Coordinates of N, CA and C in Angstrom, one line a residue:
T1 N 19.6 5.3 11.3 CA 18.9 4.7 10.4 C 17.7 4.0 11.0
I2 N 16.7 4.6 10.4 CA 15.3 4.1 11.0 C 14.3 3.2 9.7
F3 N 13.5 2.4 10.1 CA 12.7 1.7 9.3 C 11.3 2.4 9.6
L4 N 10.6 2.8 8.5 CA 9.0 3.0 8.7 C 8.5 2.2 7.9
G5 N 7.6 1.6 8.5 CA 6.5 0.7 7.9 C 5.2 1.5 7.4
S6 N 4.1 0.8 6.9 CA 3.1 1.2 6.4 C 1.9 1.6 7.2
G7 N 0.9 2.2 6.9 CA -0.1 2.7 7.7 C -0.3 4.1 7.8
T8 N -1.4 4.4 8.1 CA -1.6 5.8 8.5 C -1.0 6.4 9.7
T9 N -0.8 5.8 10.8 CA 0.0 6.3 12.0 C 1.3 6.3 11.6
V10 N 2.1 5.5 11.0 CA 3.6 5.5 10.7 C 3.6 6.8 9.6
L11 N 2.6 6.8 8.8 CA 3.0 8.0 8.0 C 3.0 9.4 8.7
E12 N 2.1 9.5 9.7 CA 2.2 11.0 10.2 C 3.4 10.9 11.0
A13 N 4.1 10.1 11.6 CA 5.6 10.0 12.0 C 6.5 10.4 10.8
A14 N 6.2 9.8 9.8 CA 7.3 10.2 8.5 C 7.0 11.7 8.3
R15 N 5.8 12.1 8.3 CA 5.7 13.5 8.0 C 6.4 14.4 8.8
A16 N 6.3 14.2 10.2 CA 7.0 14.7 11.3 C 8.5 14.7 11.0
L17 N 9.1 13.7 10.5 CA 10.6 13.5 10.2 C 11.1 14.2 8.9
H18 N 10.1 14.6 8.2 CA 10.4 15.2 6.9 C 11.7 16.2 7.2
G19 N 12.8 16.3 6.3 CA 13.9 17.3 6.5 C 14.9 16.6 7.4
R20 N 14.7 15.8 8.4 CA 15.7 15.6 9.5 C 16.9 14.6 8.6
K21 N 18.1 14.9 9.1 CA 19.2 14.1 8.4 C 19.1 12.8 9.2
L22 N 18.7 11.7 8.4 CA 18.7 10.7 8.8 C 18.6 9.6 7.3
T23 N 18.8 8.3 7.6 CA 18.5 7.3 6.6 C 17.2 6.6 6.9
V24 N 16.4 6.5 6.0 CA 14.8 5.8 6.2 C 14.7 4.7 5.3
I25 N 14.8 3.6 5.9 CA 14.1 2.4 5.0 C 12.8 2.2 5.1
T26 N 12.0 1.8 4.0 CA 10.7 1.6 4.0 C 10.2 0.7 3.0
N27 N 9.1 0.1 3.2 CA 8.3 -0.6 2.2 C 7.0 0.2 1.8
S28 N 6.8 1.2 2.4 CA 5.6 2.1 2.2 C 5.8 3.3 0.8
L29 N 4.9 3.0 0.1 CA 5.0 4.1 -1.0 C 4.4 5.5 -0.4
A30 N 3.6 5.4 0.4 CA 3.1 6.7 1.1 C 4.2 7.3 1.7
V31 N 5.1 6.6 2.4 CA 6.4 7.4 3.2 C 7.2 7.8 2.3
V32 N 7.6 7.1 1.3 CA 8.6 7.5 0.3 C 8.2 9.0 -0.2
N33 N 6.9 9.2 -0.8 CA 6.3 10.3 -1.3 C 6.1 11.6 -0.3
A34 N 6.0 10.8 1.4 CA 5.9 12.0 2.1 C 7.4 12.5 2.6
L35 N 8.4 11.9 2.3 CA 9.6 12.1 2.5 C 10.5 12.7 1.1
A36 N 10.0 12.4 0.1 CA 10.5 12.8 -1.1 C 10.9 14.3 -1.2
G37 N 11.9 14.4 -1.7 CA 12.5 16.1 -1.8 C 13.1 16.6 -0.5
A38 N 13.3 16.0 0.3 CA 13.9 16.4 1.8 C 15.4 15.8 1.5
D39 N 16.3 16.8 1.1 CA 17.6 16.4 0.8 C 18.5 15.8 1.8
A40 N 18.2 16.2 3.0 CA 19.0 15.7 4.2 C 18.5 14.2 4.6
T41 N 17.6 13.7 4.1 CA 17.0 12.3 4.4 C 17.2 11.6 3.1
A42 N 18.1 10.5 3.4 CA 18.5 9.2 2.7 C 17.5 8.4 2.6
I43 N 16.7 7.8 1.4 CA 15.5 7.0 1.4 C 16.0 5.6 0.8
I44 N 15.7 4.5 1.5 CA 16.0 3.3 0.7 C 14.6 2.7 0.8
C45 N 14.3 2.4 -0.6 CA 12.7 2.0 -0.7 C 12.9 0.6 -1.1
L46 N 12.1 -0.2 -0.4 CA 12.3 -1.6 -0.7 C 11.2 -2.2 -1.8
G47 N 11.4 -2.8 -2.6 CA 10.5 -3.4 -3.9 C 9.8 -4.6 -3.2
G48 N 8.9 -5.1 -4.2 CA 8.1 -6.4 -3.8 C 6.8 -6.3 -4.6
I49 N 6.1 -7.0 -4.0 CA 4.8 -6.8 -4.5 C 3.8 -5.9 -3.9
L50 N 3.3 -4.9 -4.6 CA 2.6 -3.9 -4.0 C 1.2 -4.2 -3.5
R51 N 0.8 -4.2 -2.3 CA -0.2 -4.3 -1.7 C -1.1 -3.0 -1.9
T52 N -2.1 -3.0 -2.8 CA -2.6 -1.7 -3.2 C -3.3 -1.1 -2.0
S53 N -4.1 -1.9 -1.1 CA -5.0 -1.3 -0.1 C -4.0 -0.4 0.8
E54 N -2.8 -0.8 1.1 CA -1.8 -0.2 1.9 C -0.8 0.7 1.4
L55 N -0.6 0.6 0.1 CA 0.6 0.9 -0.7 C 1.8 0.9 -0.1
S56 N 1.8 -0.8 0.2 CA 3.2 -1.2 0.9 C 3.5 -2.2 -0.1
F57 N 5.0 -2.3 0.2 CA 5.4 -3.6 -0.8 C 5.8 -4.9 0.2
I58 N 5.3 -6.1 -0.2 CA 5.4 -7.3 0.7 C 6.0 -8.3 0.0
G59 N 6.1 -9.3 0.5 CA 6.5 -10.7 -0.3 C 8.0 -10.9 -0.4
H60 N 8.1 -12.0 -1.1 CA 9.7 -12.5 -0.9 C 10.7 -11.6 -1.3
L61 N 10.7 -10.7 -2.4 CA 11.5 -9.6 -2.7 C 11.8 -8.7 -1.5
T62 N 10.8 -8.1 -0.9 CA 10.9 -7.3 0.1 C 11.7 -7.9 1.3
E63 N 11.3 -9.3 1.6 CA 11.9 -9.9 2.8 C 13.3 -10.1 2.3
Q64 N 13.6 -10.5 1.3 CA 15.1 -10.7 0.8 C 15.9 -9.4 1.0
A65 N 15.5 -8.1 0.7 CA 16.0 -7.0 0.9 C 16.2 -6.7 2.5
L66 N 15.0 -6.8 3.0 CA 15.3 -6.7 4.7 C 16.2 -7.7 5.3
S67 N 16.5 -8.9 4.8 CA 17.6 -9.5 5.3 C 19.0 -9.0 5.4
E68 N 19.0 -8.1 4.3 CA 20.5 -7.5 4.2 C 20.5 -6.2 4.8
L69 N 19.6 -5.8 5.4 CA 19.6 -4.5 5.9 C 19.3 -4.4 7.4
R70 N 19.9 -3.1 8.2 CA 20.0 -3.1 9.7 C 19.4 -1.8 9.8
A71 N 18.5 -1.7 10.9 CA 18.1 -0.3 11.5 C 18.2 -0.1 12.9
D72 N 18.5 1.2 13.1 CA 18.6 1.4 14.7 C 17.4 1.2 15.3
K73 N 16.2 2.0 14.7 CA 15.1 2.1 15.1 C 14.0 1.4 14.1
V74 N 12.9 0.8 14.4 CA 12.0 0.2 13.6 C 10.5 0.8 14.3
L75 N 9.8 1.6 13.2 CA 8.6 2.0 13.7 C 7.6 1.6 12.6
I76 N 6.8 0.7 13.6 CA 5.5 0.0 12.9 C 4.1 0.2 13.4
G77 N 3.2 -0.1 12.7 CA 1.8 0.0 13.2 C 1.4 -1.5 13.2
T78 N 0.3 -1.8 13.9 CA -0.4 -2.9 14.0 C -1.8 -3.2 13.9
R79 N -2.4 -4.1 13.6 CA -3.9 -3.9 13.5 C -4.6 -4.3 14.9
A80 N -4.0 -4.7 15.8 CA -4.7 -5.0 17.2 C -3.5 -5.3 18.1
I81 N -3.6 -4.9 19.4 CA -3.0 -5.3 20.4 C -3.5 -5.7 21.6
S82 N -3.0 -7.0 22.1 CA -3.7 -7.6 23.1 C -2.7 -8.1 24.2
L83 N -3.1 -7.9 25.3 CA -2.0 -8.5 26.6 C -1.9 -9.9 26.6
E84 N -2.7 -10.5 26.0 CA -2.8 -12.1 26.0 C -2.2 -12.6 24.6
H85 N -2.7 -11.9 23.5 CA -2.1 -12.2 22.4 C -1.1 -11.3 21.4
G86 N -0.7 -10.3 22.1 CA 0.5 -9.6 21.4 C -0.1 -8.7 20.5
L87 N 0.8 -8.6 19.4 CA 0.5 -7.8 18.0 C 0.1 -8.8 17.1
T88 N -1.1 -8.4 16.6 CA -1.6 -9.2 15.7 C -2.1 -8.4 14.3
H89 N -2.3 -9.1 13.3 CA -2.7 -8.5 11.8 C -3.8 -9.5 11.3
D90 N -4.2 -8.8 10.3 CA -5.6 -9.7 9.7 C -4.9 -10.2 8.4
Y91 N -3.8 -9.9 7.9 CA -3.5 -10.4 6.4 C -2.3 -11.1 6.5
L92 N -2.1 -12.4 6.2 CA -0.8 -13.2 6.4 C 0.2 -12.7 5.8
P93 N 0.0 -12.5 4.3 CA 1.3 -12.2 3.4 C 2.2 -10.8 4.1
E94 N 1.3 -9.8 4.5 CA 1.9 -8.7 5.3 C 2.4 -8.8 6.6
T95 N 1.9 -9.8 7.3 CA 2.5 -10.5 8.7 C 3.9 -10.8 8.4
V96 N 4.0 -11.7 7.3 CA 5.2 -12.6 7.3 C 6.2 -11.5 6.9
T97 N 6.0 -10.5 6.2 CA 6.9 -9.4 5.9 C 7.4 -8.6 7.0
D98 N 6.3 -8.3 7.9 CA 6.4 -7.5 9.1 C 7.4 -8.2 10.1
R99 N 7.2 -9.6 10.0 CA 8.2 -10.4 10.9 C 9.5 -10.0 10.5
A100 N 9.9 -10.1 9.3 CA 11.1 -9.8 8.8 C 11.6 -8.6 9.3
V101 N 10.8 -7.5 9.4 CA 11.0 -6.1 9.6 C 11.3 -6.1 11.0
L102 N 10.7 -6.9 11.8 CA 11.2 -6.8 13.3 C 12.6 -7.5 13.6
K103 N 13.1 -8.3 12.8 CA 14.4 -9.0 12.8 C 15.3 -7.9 12.4
M104 N 15.1 -6.8 11.7 CA 16.4 -6.1 11.3 C 16.5 -5.0 12.3
G105 N 15.7 -4.6 13.3 CA 15.8 -3.6 14.0 C 16.4 -3.8 15.4
S106 N 17.1 -3.0 15.9 CA 17.9 -3.0 17.4 C 16.6 -2.5 18.3
E107 N 15.9 -1.6 18.0 CA 14.7 -1.1 18.9 C 13.5 -1.0 18.2
I108 N 12.5 -1.7 18.6 CA 11.2 -1.8 18.0 C 10.0 -0.9 18.8
I109 N 9.6 0.1 18.0 CA 8.5 1.0 18.4 C 7.4 0.6 17.7
V110 N 6.3 0.7 18.5 CA 5.0 0.3 17.7 C 4.1 1.7 18.0
L111 N 3.7 2.0 17.0 CA 2.7 3.3 16.8 C 1.3 2.9 16.8
A112 N 0.5 3.2 17.7 CA -0.7 2.4 17.6 C -1.9 3.6 18.3
D113 N -3.1 3.9 17.7 CA -4.0 4.7 18.6 C -4.8 3.8 19.4
H114 N -5.8 4.3 20.2 CA -6.4 3.6 21.4 C -7.3 2.6 20.8
S115 N -7.6 2.9 19.3 CA -8.7 1.9 19.0 C -8.3 0.4 18.7
K116 N -6.8 0.2 18.7 CA -6.3 -0.9 18.5 C -6.1 -1.8 19.9
F117 N -6.3 -1.3 21.1 CA -6.0 -2.1 22.2 C -7.1 -2.9 22.6
G118 N -6.7 -4.0 23.2 CA -7.6 -5.1 23.8 C -8.4 -5.9 22.6
R119 N -7.8 -5.8 21.8 CA -8.3 -6.6 20.6 C -7.1 -7.6 20.0
A120 N -7.7 -8.6 19.1 CA -6.9 -9.8 18.6 C -7.5 -9.8 17.3
A121 N -6.4 -9.8 16.3 CA -6.8 -10.0 14.8 C -6.2 -11.5 14.7
T122 N -6.5 -12.1 13.3 CA -6.3 -13.3 13.1 C -4.8 -13.9 13.1
V123 N -3.9 -13.2 12.7 CA -2.4 -13.6 12.6 C -1.6 -13.0 13.7
L124 N -0.8 -14.1 14.3 CA 0.0 -13.4 15.4 C 1.5 -12.6 14.5
L125 N 1.6 -11.5 14.8 CA 2.9 -10.8 14.4 C 4.1 -10.9 15.2
A126 N 4.0 -10.8 16.6 CA 4.9 -10.8 17.6 C 4.1 -10.8 19.1
P127 N 5.0 -11.4 20.0 CA 4.5 -11.4 21.4 C 4.7 -9.7 21.8
L128 N 4.1 -9.5 22.6 CA 4.0 -7.9 23.2 C 5.5 -7.7 23.7
D129 N 6.3 -8.6 24.3 CA 7.6 -8.3 25.0 C 8.5 -8.3 23.7
R130 N 8.3 -8.4 22.6 CA 9.3 -8.1 21.3 C 9.2 -6.5 21.4
I131 N 8.2 -5.8 21.8 CA 8.8 -4.4 21.6 C 9.3 -3.7 22.7
H132 N 10.0 -2.5 22.4 CA 10.6 -1.8 23.3 C 9.8 -0.5 23.6
I133 N 9.2 0.3 22.8 CA 8.6 1.4 23.1 C 7.2 1.6 22.4
L134 N 6.1 1.9 23.0 CA 4.7 1.8 22.5 C 4.3 3.4 22.5
V135 N 4.0 4.0 21.2 CA 3.6 5.1 21.3 C 2.0 5.4 20.8
T136 N 1.3 6.0 21.7 CA -0.3 5.9 21.5 C -0.8 7.1 21.9
D137 N -2.1 7.3 21.9 CA -2.8 8.7 22.3 C -3.2 8.5 23.7
D138 N -3.6 9.6 24.1 CA -4.2 9.7 25.5 C -5.5 9.2 25.7
Q139 N -6.0 8.7 25.0 CA -7.4 7.7 24.9 C -7.1 6.4 25.4
T140 N -6.0 5.9 25.4 CA -5.5 4.6 25.6 C -5.8 4.2 27.1
P141 N -6.8 3.1 27.5 CA -7.3 2.9 28.6 C -6.0 2.9 29.7
P142 N -6.1 3.5 30.9 CA -4.9 3.6 31.7 C -4.6 2.2 32.4
D143 N -5.5 1.2 32.3 CA -5.1 0.0 32.9 C -4.3 -0.9 31.9
F144 N -4.5 -0.6 30.4 CA -3.8 -1.2 29.7 C -2.4 -0.8 29.5
V145 N -2.2 0.7 29.7 CA -1.0 1.4 29.7 C -0.3 1.0 31.0
G146 N -0.9 0.6 32.1 CA -0.2 0.0 33.3 C 0.4 -1.2 33.1
A147 N -0.5 -2.2 32.4 CA 0.0 -3.4 32.4 C 1.1 -3.6 31.3
V148 N 1.2 -2.6 30.2 CA 2.2 -2.8 29.3 C 3.6 -2.3 30.1
T149 N 3.4 -1.2 30.5 CA 4.5 -0.6 31.4 C 5.1 -1.6 32.4
A150 N 4.3 -2.3 33.1 CA 4.6 -3.3 34.0 C 5.5 -4.5 33.5
R151 N 5.4 -4.6 32.1 CA 6.2 -5.6 31.2 C 7.5 -5.2 30.9
G152 N 7.9 -3.8 31.4 CA 9.2 -3.4 30.9 C 9.0 -2.5 29.6
I153 N 7.9 -2.2 29.0 CA 7.8 -1.6 27.8 C 7.7 -0.1 27.9
T154 N 8.2 0.7 27.5 CA 8.1 2.2 27.7 C 6.7 2.7 26.8
V155 N 5.9 3.3 27.6 CA 4.6 3.9 26.9 C 4.9 5.3 26.7
I156 N 4.7 5.8 25.5 CA 4.8 7.3 25.3 C 3.2 7.6 24.8
Q157 N 2.5 8.6 25.4 CA 1.3 9.1 25.1 C 1.5 10.4 24.6
A158 N 1.0 10.6 23.4 CA 1.1 11.7 22.7 C -0.2 12.6 22.2

């Protein structure tokens, strides 16, 4: 059982998982559409308030559903990642929902391209040590990769 969040990077992961035998929990309308029709994949779609810019469901109803679910792995994106400030977002209501997402998973996997590193947005999502695996591209600065790895976080450059 995995949770797939919203955002373009996580959507690409969803497309790569299409047709695999697994259970996907998501608050992303785009992820639901990407996985729809794959008989092997069971989809649990969370409701709530639709954030049209992200096509994601957020808010109290989403968080209530999340509190009753568990996932082996959580795959999420983030607006910015900083060694000092951790994972940050720029929209508080989505951040509150994403904090509930982080509580439901045994293993937290953050998907982020190189443009997200060394930056901080307005709202703290979680400290960097909350994540287990960071998946990024080969343009991520080597010094940042080294600093994250030194904190015990596995970095996968794809």
